């Protein structure tokens, strides 16, 4: 027997359409939250997308840059990035709802020449087709094309070398489409020491928050209001990028996403992240 919508009374048809939208909204908001936890035992088999000079060390750690010692007074640009293998839904293009998330990671930056270090490391969110931009080595951290004013990303940077557009200190910064940070905090980097980071984005308040702890226990906090929906497309990738012109190791030791979900309020602190 054929079934035609035109045979349904208008009031019933309206009720049916409304029910479909309600069920769709329930389905969208009930999608299983994403979580993962990589460490040196699992990074090599994680399927992480490696770009540029990024590689997995024999130790199992993720190296973003080439840290082979160089002859004295020799400079060799190196850029590497690592991306989570699956694109993620940042905001729902049907409901407009933005995801809340929390992630944590630990890393070391170590000069192989016993001196200072360049240039830095950044955790970033970018469109799903992101690749290393042209002209993005050295001070551009592998996320900004130095000859193009249009760049699309949100990131938390760990800057080892103050440039003309930076505060005159090593610093942590929250970046939106530019490496001229919206908010900065001093970063007391020690070569070879472990830095542990937790990041939370609370979608109801649009607040991006981070806590950074040094190996000695020193704690820094930074936060900034960022409306991710106006900055990024609905499908994105997350990952790390690092650059240097000297022999400096930028190694990720652990990386976890504790929650990436819709319809949740993670709060404005990162107390739900263990060991932070």
Short mmCIF file of C-alpha atoms in Angstrom, two decimals:
data_model
loop_
_atom_site.label_atom_id
_atom_site.label_comp_id
_atom_site.label_asym_id
_atom_site.label_seq_id
_atom_site.Cartn_x
_atom_site.Cartn_y
_atom_site.Cartn_z
CA UNK A 1 0.00 0.00 0.00
CA UNK A 2 1.44 3.34 -1.02
CA UNK A 3 2.05 5.96 1.70
CA UNK A 4 1.88 9.65 0.89
CA UNK A 5 2.66 12.56 3.21
CA UNK A 6 -0.08 14.56 1.51
CA UNK A 7 -2.66 12.19 2.99
CA UNK A 8 -1.59 13.09 6.55
CA UNK A 9 -3.55 15.92 8.20
CA UNK A 10 -1.50 19.09 8.66
CA UNK A 11 -1.51 18.93 12.47
CA UNK A 12 -0.33 15.31 12.47
CA UNK A 13 2.32 16.07 9.86
CA UNK A 14 3.63 18.96 11.98
CA UNK A 15 3.75 16.66 15.02
CA UNK A 16 5.60 14.00 13.02
CA UNK A 17 8.20 16.46 11.75
CA UNK A 18 8.66 17.88 15.27
CA UNK A 19 9.16 14.37 16.64
CA UNK A 20 11.81 13.64 14.01
CA UNK A 21 13.75 16.78 14.97
CA UNK A 22 13.52 15.93 18.68
CA UNK A 23 14.77 12.39 18.07
CA UNK A 24 17.55 13.73 15.86
CA UNK A 25 18.64 16.16 18.58
CA UNK A 26 18.61 13.38 21.17
CA UNK A 27 20.73 11.20 18.89
CA UNK A 28 23.20 13.97 18.18
CA UNK A 29 23.66 14.73 21.87
CA UNK A 30 24.00 11.07 22.84
CA UNK A 31 26.97 10.29 20.61
CA UNK A 32 29.60 8.44 22.61
CA UNK A 33 32.21 10.94 23.88
CA UNK A 34 35.68 10.54 22.45
CA UNK A 35 38.59 9.64 24.68
CA UNK A 36 42.05 8.19 24.14
CA UNK A 37 45.33 7.85 25.99
CA UNK A 38 48.68 7.47 24.25
CA UNK A 39 51.97 6.77 26.01
CA UNK A 40 55.37 5.54 24.89
CA UNK A 41 54.00 1.98 24.70
CA UNK A 42 51.18 2.90 22.32
CA UNK A 43 52.25 5.98 20.33
CA UNK A 44 54.09 3.92 17.72
CA UNK A 45 50.96 1.91 16.94
CA UNK A 46 48.46 4.72 17.37
CA UNK A 47 48.14 5.70 13.72
CA UNK A 48 49.14 9.27 14.56
CA UNK A 49 49.68 11.21 11.33
CA UNK A 50 53.30 12.36 11.10
CA UNK A 51 54.21 15.36 8.95
CA UNK A 52 57.60 16.87 8.12
CA UNK A 53 60.41 15.70 10.40
CA UNK A 54 58.16 14.12 13.06
CA UNK A 55 59.00 10.51 13.92
CA UNK A 56 58.65 7.89 16.64
CA UNK A 57 61.82 7.28 18.67
CA UNK A 58 63.05 3.83 19.70
CA UNK A 59 62.01 4.78 23.23
CA UNK A 60 58.43 5.06 21.98
CA UNK A 61 58.25 8.82 22.45
CA UNK A 62 57.06 11.12 19.67
CA UNK A 63 59.81 13.39 18.32
CA UNK A 64 58.54 16.42 16.44
CA UNK A 65 61.87 17.78 15.19
CA UNK A 66 65.23 16.49 14.00
CA UNK A 67 67.60 16.92 16.94
CA UNK A 68 70.79 15.53 15.40
CA UNK A 69 73.73 17.61 16.72
CA UNK A 70 75.01 20.18 14.24
CA UNK A 71 78.52 21.57 13.69
CA UNK A 72 79.28 24.81 15.56
CA UNK A 73 77.56 27.93 14.20
CA UNK A 74 75.42 25.81 11.88
CA UNK A 75 71.68 26.34 11.55
CA UNK A 76 69.30 23.90 9.89
CA UNK A 77 65.53 24.48 9.95
CA UNK A 78 63.44 21.52 11.09
CA UNK A 79 59.65 21.32 11.27
CA UNK A 80 57.48 18.43 12.39
CA UNK A 81 53.84 17.87 13.21
CA UNK A 82 51.73 15.02 14.58
CA UNK A 83 47.95 14.81 14.23
CA UNK A 84 45.30 12.60 15.80
CA UNK A 85 44.38 10.21 12.96
CA UNK A 86 40.60 10.81 13.00
CA UNK A 87 38.93 14.14 12.18
CA UNK A 88 36.77 15.41 15.05
CA UNK A 89 33.44 17.24 15.12
CA UNK A 90 34.03 20.58 16.81
CA UNK A 91 30.51 21.88 16.38
CA UNK A 92 27.34 20.34 15.03
CA UNK A 93 26.22 21.91 11.76
CA UNK A 94 22.58 20.96 12.46
CA UNK A 95 22.16 22.25 16.00
CA UNK A 96 25.10 24.66 16.13
CA UNK A 97 26.18 23.11 19.42
CA UNK A 98 29.93 23.28 20.15
CA UNK A 99 31.86 20.47 21.83
CA UNK A 100 33.45 20.80 25.24
CA UNK A 101 36.72 18.95 25.71
CA UNK A 102 39.67 18.32 27.98
CA UNK A 103 43.09 17.07 26.93
CA UNK A 104 46.46 16.63 28.60
CA UNK A 105 49.99 15.91 27.47
CA UNK A 106 53.57 15.95 28.67
CA UNK A 107 56.73 16.83 26.77
CA UNK A 108 60.37 17.78 27.03
CA UNK A 109 62.33 20.33 25.05
CA UNK A 110 66.05 19.67 25.25
CA UNK A 111 68.94 21.49 23.63
CA UNK A 112 71.44 19.00 22.21
CA UNK A 113 74.19 21.60 22.19
CA UNK A 114 74.05 22.65 25.82
CA UNK A 115 72.93 26.18 25.04
CA UNK A 116 69.70 27.96 24.30
CA UNK A 117 66.90 26.69 22.15
CA UNK A 118 64.67 27.74 19.28
CA UNK A 119 61.86 28.01 18.36
CA UNK A 120 59.00 26.27 20.13
CA UNK A 121 56.08 23.86 20.24
CA UNK A 122 52.34 24.32 19.89
CA UNK A 123 49.22 22.22 20.52
CA UNK A 124 46.70 23.25 17.88
CA UNK A 125 43.26 22.71 16.38
CA UNK A 126 42.90 23.29 12.64
CA UNK A 127 40.72 22.33 9.65
CA UNK A 128 40.75 18.61 8.87
CA UNK A 129 42.85 18.97 5.71
CA UNK A 130 45.65 20.80 7.55
CA UNK A 131 49.20 20.36 6.28
CA UNK A 132 52.46 22.13 7.04
CA UNK A 133 52.06 25.58 5.46
CA UNK A 134 54.64 27.07 3.13
CA UNK A 135 57.08 29.48 4.82
CA UNK A 136 56.18 28.13 8.27
CA UNK A 137 59.56 27.05 9.64
CA UNK A 138 61.45 28.66 12.53
CA UNK A 139 59.45 31.41 14.27
CA UNK A 140 56.18 30.36 12.59
CA UNK A 141 56.01 27.03 14.50
CA UNK A 142 54.75 25.03 11.53
CA UNK A 143 51.23 26.51 11.70
CA UNK A 144 51.51 29.95 10.07
CA UNK A 145 52.53 30.86 6.53
CA UNK A 146 54.84 33.81 7.13
CA UNK A 147 53.94 35.27 3.71
CA UNK A 148 50.18 34.84 4.01
CA UNK A 149 48.00 36.89 6.35
CA UNK A 150 45.22 34.26 6.28
CA UNK A 151 45.79 31.36 8.67
CA UNK A 152 43.20 29.23 10.46
CA UNK A 153 43.98 27.57 13.79
CA UNK A 154 43.64 27.86 17.55
CA UNK A 155 46.60 26.85 19.68
CA UNK A 156 48.50 26.88 22.94
CA UNK A 157 52.12 27.76 22.18
CA UNK A 158 55.31 27.20 24.16
CA UNK A 159 57.65 29.81 22.75
CA UNK A 160 61.37 29.46 23.42
CA UNK A 161 62.62 32.46 21.48
CA UNK A 162 61.03 35.92 21.73
CA UNK A 163 60.56 37.48 18.30
CA UNK A 164 59.66 41.07 17.47
CA UNK A 165 55.93 40.39 17.91
CA UNK A 166 56.40 38.48 21.20
CA UNK A 167 56.74 39.58 24.82
CA UNK A 168 60.41 39.75 25.80
CA UNK A 169 60.45 36.38 27.55
CA UNK A 170 59.99 32.68 26.98
CA UNK A 171 56.26 32.26 27.26
CA UNK A 172 53.06 30.28 27.00
CA UNK A 173 50.46 31.86 24.72
CA UNK A 174 46.92 31.33 23.49
CA UNK A 175 46.80 31.93 19.74
CA UNK A 176 43.91 32.44 17.31
CA UNK A 177 44.85 32.52 13.60
CA UNK A 178 48.09 34.30 14.51
CA UNK A 179 51.20 33.82 16.64
CA UNK A 180 50.61 37.23 18.18
CA UNK A 181 49.12 35.67 21.29
CA UNK A 182 45.87 36.95 22.78
CA UNK A 183 47.12 36.06 26.26
CA UNK A 184 50.62 35.13 27.51
CA UNK A 185 52.31 33.87 30.66
CA UNK A 186 56.01 33.54 31.36
CA UNK A 187 57.42 30.04 30.84
CA UNK A 188 60.45 29.18 32.95
CA UNK A 189 61.76 26.48 30.65
CA UNK A 190 64.57 24.18 31.80
CA UNK A 191 66.29 22.09 29.12
CA UNK A 192 65.43 18.40 29.42
CA UNK A 193 62.80 18.83 32.15
CA UNK A 194 59.29 17.41 31.82
CA UNK A 195 56.41 19.84 31.27
CA UNK A 196 52.87 18.61 31.93
CA UNK A 197 49.88 20.40 30.44
CA UNK A 198 46.11 20.19 30.74
CA UNK A 199 43.71 22.11 28.49
CA UNK A 200 39.96 22.49 28.89
CA UNK A 201 37.44 24.13 26.59
CA UNK A 202 34.05 24.93 28.13
CA UNK A 203 31.60 25.55 25.29
CA UNK A 204 28.83 27.31 27.30
CA UNK A 205 31.30 30.00 28.38
CA UNK A 206 33.61 29.81 25.31
CA UNK A 207 36.49 29.67 27.77
CA UNK A 208 39.77 28.00 26.79
CA UNK A 209 41.85 27.27 29.90
CA UNK A 210 45.24 25.67 30.42
CA UNK A 211 47.40 24.68 33.36
CA UNK A 212 51.12 24.05 32.90
CA UNK A 213 53.21 22.32 35.53
CA UNK A 214 57.01 22.06 35.50
CA UNK A 215 58.98 19.08 36.76
CA UNK A 216 59.77 21.06 39.92
CA UNK A 217 56.06 21.65 40.58
CA UNK A 218 55.83 25.26 39.42
CA UNK A 219 52.30 25.89 38.13
CA UNK A 220 51.13 28.44 35.54
CA UNK A 221 47.54 29.06 34.47
CA UNK A 222 46.19 30.86 31.43
CA UNK A 223 42.71 31.32 29.96
CA UNK A 224 41.01 33.22 27.19
CA UNK A 225 37.48 33.49 25.80
CA UNK A 226 37.49 32.03 22.28
CA UNK A 227 34.35 31.30 20.27
CA UNK A 228 35.64 28.27 18.37
CA UNK A 229 32.56 28.13 16.16
CA UNK A 230 33.41 31.51 14.60
CA UNK A 231 37.07 30.62 14.11
CA UNK A 232 37.11 27.02 12.88
CA UNK A 233 35.00 24.76 10.64
CA UNK A 234 32.83 22.09 12.21
CA UNK A 235 35.25 19.25 11.34
CA UNK A 236 38.81 19.64 12.62
CA UNK A 237 42.00 17.85 13.53
CA UNK A 238 44.06 18.24 16.70
CA UNK A 239 47.78 17.79 17.12
CA UNK A 240 51.21 19.21 17.80
CA UNK A 241 53.75 21.17 15.80
CA UNK A 242 57.32 22.23 16.57
CA UNK A 243 60.14 24.04 14.80
CA UNK A 244 63.79 24.84 15.41
CA UNK A 245 66.88 26.02 13.57
CA UNK A 246 69.25 24.46 16.10
CA UNK A 247 69.62 20.92 17.46
CA UNK A 248 66.71 20.84 19.88
CA UNK A 249 64.53 17.86 20.78
CA UNK A 250 60.79 18.47 21.06
CA UNK A 251 59.46 15.13 22.34
CA UNK A 252 55.90 14.26 23.36
CA UNK A 253 55.86 11.67 26.15
CA UNK A 254 52.13 11.22 26.72
CA UNK A 255 48.93 12.54 25.17
CA UNK A 256 45.35 11.97 26.26
CA UNK A 257 41.92 13.36 25.45
CA UNK A 258 39.78 12.77 28.51
CA UNK A 259 36.54 13.96 26.95
CA UNK A 260 35.35 15.45 23.68
CA UNK A 261 31.58 15.63 23.79
CA UNK A 262 28.43 17.65 23.20
CA UNK A 263 25.95 18.73 25.81
CA UNK A 264 28.47 18.72 28.67
CA UNK A 265 29.78 21.46 30.92
CA UNK A 266 33.35 20.65 31.91
CA UNK A 267 33.72 23.73 34.07
CA UNK A 268 36.50 26.28 33.86
CA UNK A 269 39.16 24.30 35.69
CA UNK A 270 41.07 21.17 34.77
CA UNK A 271 40.81 19.36 38.07
CA UNK A 272 39.32 16.33 36.31
CA UNK A 273 42.68 15.61 34.65
CA UNK A 274 44.83 13.26 36.66
CA UNK A 275 48.33 14.23 37.74
CA UNK A 276 47.90 17.88 36.73
#
